[in-house]
Amino acid sequence: MSENKNILQDSHGRDHAYLRISLIERCNLRCSYCMPEEGIQLSPKSHLMTYEEIYEIAKTFVKHGVTKIRLTGGEPLIRKDIPVILEKLATLPVELSITTNAIIIDQFIDVLKANNVRKINVSLDSLDREKFKHITRRDQFERVYNNIFLLIKEGFHVKVNAVLMKDFNDNEIIDFINFTKDLPISVRFIEFMPFDGNKWDMSKMVSYKEVMNYVNDSFTEDQIERIQDAPNDTSKNYKITGYQGSFAIISSVTNPFCDSCNRLRLTANGQLKNCLFSAMESDLLTTLREGKSIEPIIEKAVKAKFKIRGGMDTLEKLQEPKLHNNNRSMITIGG
Ligand code: SAM
Ligand code: SF4
């Protein structure tokens, strides 16, 4: 295959420069919106990518234009060989970042710095210890909270991800925004998305519009600044005048950002997913293990990407359980 051929451009003209790699299916939390209560069927260890295979696959994507790699999971930091994975990927010409629940990130400060990981997204859905325990089914609030402060102190660029759920944490939207008053962080409110086993329904979701209603009720028009979104950004960014940090809304459900989507996802068992919402998967790992080129599979998978939300182009389709239940649980995709 020619190196100049743009295998990462889909049939809608979108170039894909951003690869999210899920390193592991397991996690030290059990967030109800991510992991079904009964747990998930884990892939046998031999079906998971080794660090050499992760590197080989990543290298192929970089050769074809990927410039950003984000590591996710499950919880990426509980993978034993995470230091080696970081070291290997840091040799590629990419911006390397990580999404984590931050419970054990204090043990990795030096490794992250040594491998030039500067951008860390931390998931935290509540500023209240009891609520945190309820949603994650684990009593680890203090560790996450303290580690956010540690990361800031150590000079990392921190974004805090909060999935909003009606009558659970929507009453904390303003507390989260006030959390950015003296901290140089971005809090991102994420619309609750449907995945297999997470009991999603539209009525539990807090929409972009509803978040802005809370904001408009608490701050004056002059205080609310719309700030520039980064290219291919999935979030709409805002700031309260005088606050050090900012906040954003990721509205994948009510206001999808598919037009400028530049992301691809690789699951821990080596399947390429061309869209978070799509159940379609392409097996890169088996082909790699057979010693064959994975490029034709990547090209085919990218070309097959739907224009909007894995083919669920209307809210009606998104609400159809048989469409979104074919997709994996989020814990095995990697958000
Ligand atoms: N364990 C890490 C963490 O929690 O940050 C990384 C993996 S987690 C699957 C990645 C992101 O997906 C988290 O920010 C999480 O909040 C988000 N997520 C999981 N399930 C979701 C859902 N149903 N709707 C929206 N976001 C979801
Ligand atoms: Fe684990 Fe992250 Fe899923 Fe929570 S959102 S269960 S921390 S993978």
mmCIF file of C-alpha atoms and ligand atoms in Angstrom:
data_model
loop_
_atom_site.group_PDB
_atom_site.id
_atom_site.type_symbol
_atom_site.label_atom_id
_atom_site.label_comp_id
_atom_site.label_asym_id
_atom_site.label_seq_id
_atom_site.Cartn_x
_atom_site.Cartn_y
_atom_site.Cartn_z
ATOM 1 C CA MET A 1 0.000 0.000 0.000
ATOM 2 C CA SER A 2 1.301 3.464 -0.889
ATOM 3 C CA GLU A 3 2.376 5.518 2.105
ATOM 4 C CA ASN A 4 0.856 8.600 0.478
ATOM 5 C CA LYS A 5 -2.596 7.111 0.206
ATOM 6 C CA ASN A 6 -4.860 8.742 2.736
ATOM 7 C CA ILE A 7 -6.261 5.633 4.393
ATOM 8 C CA LEU A 8 -7.458 7.667 7.396
ATOM 9 C CA GLN A 9 -9.861 9.797 5.334
ATOM 10 C CA ASP A 10 -13.450 8.593 5.389
ATOM 11 C CA SER A 11 -16.035 8.812 2.626
ATOM 12 C CA HIS A 12 -17.337 12.085 4.105
ATOM 13 C CA GLY A 13 -13.936 13.771 3.730
ATOM 14 C CA ARG A 14 -12.991 13.639 7.408
ATOM 15 C CA ASP A 15 -9.328 13.012 8.214
ATOM 16 C CA HIS A 16 -8.589 11.065 11.363
ATOM 17 C CA ALA A 17 -5.572 12.296 13.307
ATOM 18 C CA TYR A 18 -6.630 11.229 16.782
ATOM 19 C CA LEU A 19 -6.472 7.673 18.110
ATOM 20 C CA ARG A 20 -7.825 6.624 21.493
ATOM 21 C CA ILE A 21 -6.353 3.403 22.750
ATOM 22 C CA SER A 22 -8.072 1.440 25.472
ATOM 23 C CA LEU A 23 -5.431 -0.448 27.435
ATOM 24 C CA ILE A 24 -7.566 -2.584 29.695
ATOM 25 C CA GLU A 25 -11.155 -3.734 30.262
ATOM 26 C CA ARG A 26 -10.878 -3.794 34.047
ATOM 27 C CA CYS A 27 -11.299 -0.903 36.449
ATOM 28 C CA ASN A 28 -10.909 -0.045 40.125
ATOM 29 C CA LEU A 29 -14.302 1.730 40.068
ATOM 30 C CA ARG A 30 -17.742 0.551 38.968
ATOM 31 C CA CYS A 31 -19.440 3.678 37.592
ATOM 32 C CA SER A 32 -23.034 2.753 36.945
ATOM 33 C CA TYR A 33 -23.266 4.614 33.629
ATOM 34 C CA CYS A 34 -20.192 2.797 32.317
ATOM 35 C CA MET A 35 -20.108 -0.703 33.792
ATOM 36 C CA PRO A 36 -23.257 -2.867 34.057
ATOM 37 C CA GLU A 37 -24.069 -3.878 37.626
ATOM 38 C CA GLU A 38 -23.550 -7.571 36.866
ATOM 39 C CA GLY A 39 -20.043 -6.815 35.557
ATOM 40 C CA ILE A 40 -18.844 -7.651 32.064
ATOM 41 C CA GLN A 41 -17.443 -10.683 30.324
ATOM 42 C CA LEU A 42 -13.700 -9.966 30.238
ATOM 43 C CA SER A 43 -11.645 -10.966 27.222
ATOM 44 C CA PRO A 44 -9.150 -13.760 27.956
ATOM 45 C CA LYS A 45 -5.707 -12.267 28.601
ATOM 46 C CA SER A 46 -4.322 -13.817 25.423
ATOM 47 C CA HIS A 47 -6.866 -11.789 23.413
ATOM 48 C CA LEU A 48 -5.592 -8.473 24.760
ATOM 49 C CA MET A 49 -2.925 -6.460 22.997
ATOM 50 C CA THR A 50 0.555 -6.728 24.466
ATOM 51 C CA TYR A 51 2.580 -3.550 24.775
ATOM 52 C CA GLU A 52 4.547 -4.522 21.649
ATOM 53 C CA GLU A 53 1.294 -4.949 19.701
ATOM 54 C CA ILE A 54 -0.061 -1.623 20.967
ATOM 55 C CA TYR A 55 3.124 0.022 19.770
ATOM 56 C CA GLU A 56 3.039 -1.712 16.355
ATOM 57 C CA ILE A 57 -0.576 -0.740 15.725
ATOM 58 C CA ALA A 58 -0.023 2.835 16.964
ATOM 59 C CA LYS A 59 3.018 3.149 14.698
ATOM 60 C CA THR A 60 0.901 2.237 11.664
ATOM 61 C CA PHE A 61 -1.661 4.909 12.535
ATOM 62 C CA VAL A 62 1.073 7.504 13.069
ATOM 63 C CA LYS A 63 2.576 6.615 9.692
ATOM 64 C CA HIS A 64 -0.782 7.524 8.149
ATOM 65 C CA GLY A 65 -1.303 10.818 9.921
ATOM 66 C CA VAL A 66 -2.278 10.298 13.561
ATOM 67 C CA THR A 67 -0.755 13.067 15.673
ATOM 68 C CA LYS A 68 -2.617 12.571 18.946
ATOM 69 C CA ILE A 69 -2.957 9.433 21.054
ATOM 70 C CA ARG A 70 -5.025 9.277 24.230
ATOM 71 C CA LEU A 71 -4.807 6.272 26.527
ATOM 72 C CA THR A 72 -7.987 5.167 28.236
ATOM 73 C CA GLY A 73 -9.759 2.039 29.452
ATOM 74 C CA GLY A 74 -11.161 0.652 31.820
ATOM 75 C CA GLU A 75 -8.674 2.296 34.096
ATOM 76 C CA PRO A 76 -5.418 2.624 32.126
ATOM 77 C CA LEU A 77 -3.238 3.127 35.197
ATOM 78 C CA ILE A 78 -4.054 -0.298 36.669
ATOM 79 C CA ARG A 79 -2.382 -2.025 33.743
ATOM 80 C CA LYS A 80 0.900 -3.373 35.146
ATOM 81 C CA ASP A 81 3.017 -2.485 32.123
ATOM 82 C CA ILE A 82 1.717 1.090 31.786
ATOM 83 C CA PRO A 83 5.234 2.565 32.283
ATOM 84 C CA VAL A 84 6.542 0.528 29.329
ATOM 85 C CA ILE A 85 3.546 1.418 27.174
ATOM 86 C CA LEU A 86 4.138 5.110 27.880
ATOM 87 C CA GLU A 87 7.840 4.784 27.127
ATOM 88 C CA LYS A 88 7.204 3.030 23.817
ATOM 89 C CA LEU A 89 4.492 5.428 22.648
ATOM 90 C CA ALA A 90 6.548 8.446 23.715
ATOM 91 C CA THR A 91 9.052 7.542 20.983
ATOM 92 C CA LEU A 92 6.388 8.301 18.347
ATOM 93 C CA PRO A 93 5.868 11.878 17.078
ATOM 94 C CA VAL A 94 2.502 12.335 18.806
ATOM 95 C CA GLU A 95 0.892 14.274 21.608
ATOM 96 C CA LEU A 96 0.312 11.637 24.255
ATOM 97 C CA SER A 97 -2.445 12.082 26.844
ATOM 98 C CA ILE A 98 -4.477 9.989 29.256
ATOM 99 C CA THR A 99 -8.023 9.725 30.641
ATOM 100 C CA THR A 100 -8.122 8.298 34.154
ATOM 101 C CA ASN A 101 -10.137 8.153 37.328
ATOM 102 C CA ALA A 102 -6.911 9.372 39.033
ATOM 103 C CA ILE A 103 -7.219 7.071 42.043
ATOM 104 C CA ILE A 104 -3.598 5.927 41.810
ATOM 105 C CA ILE A 105 -2.142 8.649 39.601
ATOM 106 C CA ASP A 106 0.043 9.958 42.455
ATOM 107 C CA GLN A 107 2.247 6.881 41.849
ATOM 108 C CA PHE A 108 2.848 7.858 38.215
ATOM 109 C CA ILE A 109 3.778 11.536 38.333
ATOM 110 C CA ASP A 110 7.415 10.934 37.371
ATOM 111 C CA VAL A 111 6.602 8.391 34.664
ATOM 112 C CA LEU A 112 4.049 10.717 33.104
ATOM 113 C CA LYS A 113 6.459 13.645 33.143
ATOM 114 C CA ALA A 114 9.343 11.567 31.806
ATOM 115 C CA ASN A 115 7.219 10.559 28.826
ATOM 116 C CA ASN A 116 5.901 14.032 28.157
ATOM 117 C CA VAL A 117 2.280 13.353 29.066
ATOM 118 C CA ARG A 118 1.022 16.820 29.969
ATOM 119 C CA LYS A 119 -2.743 16.570 29.417
ATOM 120 C CA ILE A 120 -4.720 14.534 31.914
ATOM 121 C CA ASN A 121 -8.492 14.116 31.896
ATOM 122 C CA VAL A 122 -9.843 13.054 35.272
ATOM 123 C CA SER A 123 -13.363 11.698 35.743
ATOM 124 C CA LEU A 124 -15.210 13.056 38.751
ATOM 125 C CA ASP A 125 -18.999 13.108 38.717
ATOM 126 C CA SER A 126 -19.669 14.624 42.109
ATOM 127 C CA LEU A 127 -18.000 16.893 44.619
ATOM 128 C CA ASP A 128 -19.902 15.110 47.352
ATOM 129 C CA ARG A 129 -18.275 12.048 48.877
ATOM 130 C CA GLU A 130 -21.509 10.075 49.388
ATOM 131 C CA LYS A 131 -22.713 10.716 45.878
ATOM 132 C CA PHE A 132 -19.334 9.757 44.477
ATOM 133 C CA LYS A 133 -19.554 6.491 46.392
ATOM 134 C CA HIS A 134 -23.049 5.879 45.110
ATOM 135 C CA ILE A 135 -22.235 6.407 41.436
ATOM 136 C CA THR A 136 -18.835 4.643 41.426
ATOM 137 C CA ARG A 137 -19.816 1.950 43.962
ATOM 138 C CA ARG A 138 -16.458 2.629 45.696
ATOM 139 C CA ASP A 139 -15.429 4.979 48.539
ATOM 140 C CA GLN A 140 -12.502 6.725 46.836
ATOM 141 C CA PHE A 141 -13.580 10.358 46.635
ATOM 142 C CA GLU A 142 -10.707 11.799 48.709
ATOM 143 C CA ARG A 143 -8.024 10.160 46.613
ATOM 144 C CA VAL A 144 -9.430 11.497 43.361
ATOM 145 C CA TYR A 145 -10.048 14.950 44.817
ATOM 146 C CA ASN A 146 -6.571 15.216 46.364
ATOM 147 C CA ASN A 147 -4.941 13.910 43.209
ATOM 148 C CA ILE A 148 -6.569 16.644 41.129
ATOM 149 C CA PHE A 149 -4.800 19.199 43.341
ATOM 150 C CA LEU A 150 -1.555 17.215 43.097
ATOM 151 C CA LEU A 151 -1.731 17.174 39.286
ATOM 152 C CA ILE A 152 -2.289 20.923 39.171
ATOM 153 C CA LYS A 153 0.602 21.490 41.575
ATOM 154 C CA GLU A 154 2.825 19.330 39.387
ATOM 155 C CA GLY A 155 1.989 21.491 36.374
ATOM 156 C CA PHE A 156 -0.249 19.117 34.400
ATOM 157 C CA HIS A 157 -3.038 20.468 32.218
ATOM 158 C CA VAL A 158 -6.137 19.024 33.911
ATOM 159 C CA LYS A 159 -9.666 18.579 32.599
ATOM 160 C CA VAL A 160 -12.335 17.176 34.877
ATOM 161 C CA ASN A 161 -15.051 15.087 33.194
ATOM 162 C CA ALA A 162 -18.458 14.901 34.869
ATOM 163 C CA VAL A 163 -21.252 12.812 33.357
ATOM 164 C CA LEU A 164 -24.497 14.539 34.316
ATOM 165 C CA MET A 165 -27.557 12.600 35.389
ATOM 166 C CA LYS A 166 -30.909 14.100 36.191
ATOM 167 C CA ASP A 167 -31.817 14.391 39.885
ATOM 168 C CA PHE A 168 -28.432 12.983 40.768
ATOM 169 C CA ASN A 169 -25.739 15.562 40.106
ATOM 170 C CA ASP A 170 -27.437 18.270 38.035
ATOM 171 C CA ASN A 171 -27.758 20.274 41.248
ATOM 172 C CA GLU A 172 -23.929 20.377 41.354
ATOM 173 C CA ILE A 173 -23.418 22.122 38.021
ATOM 174 C CA ILE A 174 -22.815 25.496 39.659
ATOM 175 C CA ASP A 175 -20.606 23.943 42.388
ATOM 176 C CA PHE A 176 -18.469 22.449 39.621
ATOM 177 C CA ILE A 177 -18.259 25.802 37.842
ATOM 178 C CA ASN A 178 -17.280 27.486 41.100
ATOM 179 C CA PHE A 179 -14.601 24.788 41.472
ATOM 180 C CA THR A 180 -12.913 26.524 38.476
ATOM 181 C CA LYS A 181 -12.817 29.875 40.271
ATOM 182 C CA ASP A 182 -9.361 29.434 41.780
ATOM 183 C CA LEU A 183 -8.151 26.416 39.796
ATOM 184 C CA PRO A 184 -6.741 26.431 36.242
ATOM 185 C CA ILE A 185 -8.849 23.460 35.159
ATOM 186 C CA SER A 186 -11.598 22.879 32.653
ATOM 187 C CA VAL A 187 -14.683 21.085 33.945
ATOM 188 C CA ARG A 188 -16.511 19.307 31.136
ATOM 189 C CA PHE A 189 -20.134 18.334 31.559
ATOM 190 C CA ILE A 190 -20.874 15.239 29.491
ATOM 191 C CA GLU A 191 -24.328 14.252 28.342
ATOM 192 C CA PHE A 192 -25.107 10.734 29.550
ATOM 193 C CA MET A 193 -24.811 8.413 26.532
ATOM 194 C CA PRO A 194 -26.446 5.033 25.832
ATOM 195 C CA PHE A 195 -24.320 1.864 25.880
ATOM 196 C CA ASP A 196 -25.095 -1.774 26.458
ATOM 197 C CA GLY A 197 -26.284 -2.418 30.014
ATOM 198 C CA ASN A 198 -26.225 1.162 31.353
ATOM 199 C CA LYS A 199 -30.006 1.578 31.617
ATOM 200 C CA TRP A 200 -29.906 4.775 29.594
ATOM 201 C CA ASP A 201 -32.994 6.675 28.802
ATOM 202 C CA MET A 202 -33.408 10.188 27.571
ATOM 203 C CA SER A 203 -35.153 11.345 30.745
ATOM 204 C CA LYS A 204 -32.016 10.652 32.823
ATOM 205 C CA MET A 205 -29.872 12.822 30.599
ATOM 206 C CA VAL A 206 -29.108 16.488 31.304
ATOM 207 C CA SER A 207 -28.855 18.272 27.972
ATOM 208 C CA TYR A 208 -26.595 21.108 26.858
ATOM 209 C CA LYS A 209 -29.618 23.411 26.940
ATOM 210 C CA GLU A 210 -30.470 22.428 30.517
ATOM 211 C CA VAL A 211 -26.874 23.023 31.664
ATOM 212 C CA MET A 212 -26.993 26.491 30.143
ATOM 213 C CA ASN A 213 -30.303 27.173 31.897
ATOM 214 C CA TYR A 214 -28.593 26.511 35.241
ATOM 215 C CA VAL A 215 -25.685 28.740 34.222
ATOM 216 C CA ASN A 216 -27.948 31.567 33.056
ATOM 217 C CA ASP A 217 -29.912 31.400 36.306
ATOM 218 C CA SER A 218 -26.742 31.802 38.395
ATOM 219 C CA PHE A 219 -24.614 34.234 36.425
ATOM 220 C CA THR A 220 -25.371 37.388 34.476
ATOM 221 C CA GLU A 221 -24.947 37.550 30.711
ATOM 222 C CA ASP A 222 -21.835 39.744 31.178
ATOM 223 C CA GLN A 223 -20.181 37.114 33.367
ATOM 224 C CA ILE A 224 -20.573 34.233 30.907
ATOM 225 C CA GLU A 225 -17.886 34.238 28.227
ATOM 226 C CA ARG A 226 -18.034 31.862 25.258
ATOM 227 C CA ILE A 227 -14.408 30.944 24.607
ATOM 228 C CA GLN A 228 -12.721 29.597 21.511
ATOM 229 C CA ASP A 229 -13.077 25.832 20.990
ATOM 230 C CA ALA A 230 -9.971 23.995 19.818
ATOM 231 C CA PRO A 231 -10.110 22.579 16.253
ATOM 232 C CA ASN A 232 -12.029 19.253 16.234
ATOM 233 C CA ASP A 233 -13.094 19.983 19.798
ATOM 234 C CA THR A 234 -16.060 17.949 20.983
ATOM 235 C CA SER A 235 -16.955 20.528 23.604
ATOM 236 C CA LYS A 236 -18.457 24.005 23.677
ATOM 237 C CA ASN A 237 -16.266 26.059 25.992
ATOM 238 C CA TYR A 238 -17.215 28.823 28.409
ATOM 239 C CA LYS A 239 -15.673 30.776 31.242
ATOM 240 C CA ILE A 240 -16.969 32.913 34.060
ATOM 241 C CA THR A 241 -15.251 36.297 33.960
ATOM 242 C CA GLY A 242 -12.455 36.447 36.507
ATOM 243 C CA TYR A 243 -12.379 32.691 37.108
ATOM 244 C CA GLN A 244 -9.037 30.973 36.533
ATOM 245 C CA GLY A 245 -10.530 27.889 34.935
ATOM 246 C CA SER A 246 -13.285 27.271 32.413
ATOM 247 C CA PHE A 247 -16.139 24.882 31.769
ATOM 248 C CA ALA A 248 -17.468 23.083 28.729
ATOM 249 C CA ILE A 249 -20.320 20.920 27.589
ATOM 250 C CA ILE A 250 -19.937 17.744 25.557
ATOM 251 C CA SER A 251 -23.300 17.272 23.917
ATOM 252 C CA SER A 252 -22.874 14.049 21.959
ATOM 253 C CA VAL A 253 -26.572 13.268 22.286
ATOM 254 C CA THR A 254 -28.442 16.523 21.653
ATOM 255 C CA ASN A 255 -25.900 18.370 19.558
ATOM 256 C CA PRO A 256 -23.456 15.910 18.006
ATOM 257 C CA PHE A 257 -20.114 17.156 16.709
ATOM 258 C CA CYS A 258 -19.793 14.472 14.044
ATOM 259 C CA ASP A 259 -19.017 16.939 11.207
ATOM 260 C CA SER A 260 -15.536 17.605 12.535
ATOM 261 C CA CYS A 261 -14.923 14.188 14.104
ATOM 262 C CA ASN A 262 -11.291 13.123 13.739
ATOM 263 C CA ARG A 263 -11.289 10.209 16.221
ATOM 264 C CA LEU A 264 -10.808 6.503 15.953
ATOM 265 C CA ARG A 265 -10.810 4.020 18.805
ATOM 266 C CA LEU A 266 -8.813 0.896 19.433
ATOM 267 C CA THR A 267 -10.180 -1.469 22.076
ATOM 268 C CA ALA A 268 -7.944 -3.388 24.480
ATOM 269 C CA ASN A 269 -8.563 -6.554 22.460
ATOM 270 C CA GLY A 270 -7.367 -4.931 19.286
ATOM 271 C CA GLN A 271 -10.634 -4.030 17.561
ATOM 272 C CA LEU A 272 -10.851 -0.780 15.643
ATOM 273 C CA LYS A 273 -14.054 1.185 16.213
ATOM 274 C CA ASN A 274 -14.714 3.999 13.776
ATOM 275 C CA CYS A 275 -17.255 5.686 16.075
ATOM 276 C CA LEU A 276 -18.109 5.609 19.772
ATOM 277 C CA PHE A 277 -21.763 4.972 18.933
ATOM 278 C CA SER A 278 -21.225 2.298 16.321
ATOM 279 C CA ALA A 279 -21.331 -1.432 17.065
ATOM 280 C CA MET A 280 -19.131 -2.024 14.010
ATOM 281 C CA GLU A 281 -15.665 -3.403 14.857
ATOM 282 C CA SER A 282 -12.675 -4.387 12.739
ATOM 283 C CA ASP A 283 -10.212 -6.924 14.067
ATOM 284 C CA LEU A 284 -6.677 -5.546 13.742
ATOM 285 C CA LEU A 285 -5.066 -7.802 16.322
ATOM 286 C CA THR A 286 -5.748 -11.152 14.633
ATOM 287 C CA THR A 287 -4.364 -9.846 11.344
ATOM 288 C CA LEU A 288 -1.309 -8.389 13.076
ATOM 289 C CA ARG A 289 -0.696 -11.739 14.780
ATOM 290 C CA GLU A 290 -0.943 -13.496 11.416
ATOM 291 C CA GLY A 291 1.914 -11.280 10.269
ATOM 292 C CA LYS A 292 -0.220 -9.535 7.651
ATOM 293 C CA SER A 293 -0.685 -5.818 6.989
ATOM 294 C CA ILE A 294 -3.425 -4.149 9.014
ATOM 295 C CA GLU A 295 -3.602 -1.195 6.621
ATOM 296 C CA PRO A 296 -6.343 -2.583 4.305
ATOM 297 C CA ILE A 297 -8.535 -3.292 7.359
ATOM 298 C CA ILE A 298 -7.984 0.187 8.744
ATOM 299 C CA GLU A 299 -8.786 1.738 5.381
ATOM 300 C CA LYS A 300 -12.010 -0.258 5.008
ATOM 301 C CA ALA A 301 -13.134 0.525 8.563
ATOM 302 C CA VAL A 302 -12.491 4.253 8.170
ATOM 303 C CA LYS A 303 -14.287 4.406 4.806
ATOM 304 C CA ALA A 304 -17.309 2.698 6.355
ATOM 305 C CA LYS A 305 -17.736 5.351 9.061
ATOM 306 C CA PHE A 306 -21.254 6.763 9.189
ATOM 307 C CA LYS A 307 -21.746 10.506 8.864
ATOM 308 C CA ILE A 308 -23.541 10.865 12.193
ATOM 309 C CA ARG A 309 -23.401 8.858 15.469
ATOM 310 C CA GLY A 310 -22.759 5.422 13.999
ATOM 311 C CA GLY A 311 -25.860 5.702 11.809
ATOM 312 C CA MET A 312 -28.184 6.785 14.646
ATOM 313 C CA ASP A 313 -28.675 10.115 12.955
ATOM 314 C CA THR A 314 -31.876 11.073 14.756
ATOM 315 C CA LEU A 315 -32.765 11.185 18.444
ATOM 316 C CA GLU A 316 -35.551 8.695 17.702
ATOM 317 C CA LYS A 317 -33.015 6.132 16.464
ATOM 318 C CA LEU A 318 -30.782 6.791 19.451
ATOM 319 C CA GLN A 319 -33.700 5.991 21.732
ATOM 320 C CA GLU A 320 -34.222 2.616 20.069
ATOM 321 C CA PRO A 321 -32.655 0.111 22.523
ATOM 322 C CA LYS A 322 -32.062 -2.525 19.860
ATOM 323 C CA LEU A 323 -29.798 -0.060 18.024
ATOM 324 C CA HIS A 324 -27.592 1.133 20.898
ATOM 325 C CA ASN A 325 -27.656 -2.160 22.862
ATOM 326 C CA ASN A 326 -25.639 -3.888 20.138
ATOM 327 C CA ASN A 327 -22.743 -1.676 21.121
ATOM 328 C CA ARG A 328 -20.284 -2.671 23.852
ATOM 329 C CA SER A 329 -20.377 -1.278 27.379
ATOM 330 C CA MET A 330 -18.356 1.905 27.648
ATOM 331 C CA ILE A 331 -15.856 0.198 29.942
ATOM 332 C CA THR A 332 -14.682 -1.975 27.039
ATOM 333 C CA ILE A 333 -14.665 0.838 24.481
ATOM 334 C CA GLY A 334 -12.815 3.579 26.287
ATOM 335 C CA GLY A 335 -14.417 7.032 26.299
HETATM 336 N N1 SAM B 1 -11.378 5.015 33.790
HETATM 337 C C1 SAM B 1 -11.077 6.211 33.095
HETATM 338 C C2 SAM B 1 -11.995 7.338 33.503
HETATM 339 O O1 SAM B 1 -13.014 7.077 34.110
HETATM 340 O O2 SAM B 1 -11.678 8.485 33.189
HETATM 341 C C3 SAM B 1 -11.067 6.077 31.602
HETATM 342 C C4 SAM B 1 -12.159 5.296 30.944
HETATM 343 S S1 SAM B 1 -13.775 5.987 31.020
HETATM 344 C C5 SAM B 1 -14.719 4.817 30.081
HETATM 345 C C6 SAM B 1 -13.620 7.376 29.939
HETATM 346 C C7 SAM B 1 -14.713 8.427 30.012
HETATM 347 O O3 SAM B 1 -15.927 7.877 29.544
HETATM 348 C C8 SAM B 1 -14.972 8.953 31.429
HETATM 349 O O4 SAM B 1 -14.818 10.358 31.430
HETATM 350 C C9 SAM B 1 -16.408 8.577 31.657
HETATM 351 O O5 SAM B 1 -17.058 9.534 32.439
HETATM 352 C C10 SAM B 1 -16.969 8.508 30.251
HETATM 353 N N2 SAM B 1 -18.189 7.693 30.183
HETATM 354 C C11 SAM B 1 -18.345 6.403 30.553
HETATM 355 N N3 SAM B 1 -19.621 6.004 30.339
HETATM 356 C C12 SAM B 1 -20.292 7.069 29.817
HETATM 357 C C13 SAM B 1 -21.640 7.299 29.376
HETATM 358 N N4 SAM B 1 -22.564 6.349 29.440
HETATM 359 N N5 SAM B 1 -21.967 8.514 28.931
HETATM 360 C C14 SAM B 1 -21.039 9.501 28.853
HETATM 361 N N6 SAM B 1 -19.746 9.352 29.225
HETATM 362 C C15 SAM B 1 -19.379 8.156 29.702
HETATM 363 FE FE1 SF4 B 2 -13.994 2.795 35.483
HETATM 364 FE FE2 SF4 B 2 -13.790 5.032 34.102
HETATM 365 FE FE3 SF4 B 2 -15.812 3.327 33.647
HETATM 366 FE FE4 SF4 B 2 -15.758 4.646 35.924
HETATM 367 S S1 SF4 B 2 -15.946 5.570 33.863
HETATM 368 S S2 SF4 B 2 -16.157 2.420 35.692
HETATM 369 S S3 SF4 B 2 -13.639 4.852 36.318
HETATM 370 S S4 SF4 B 2 -13.693 2.954 33.264
#
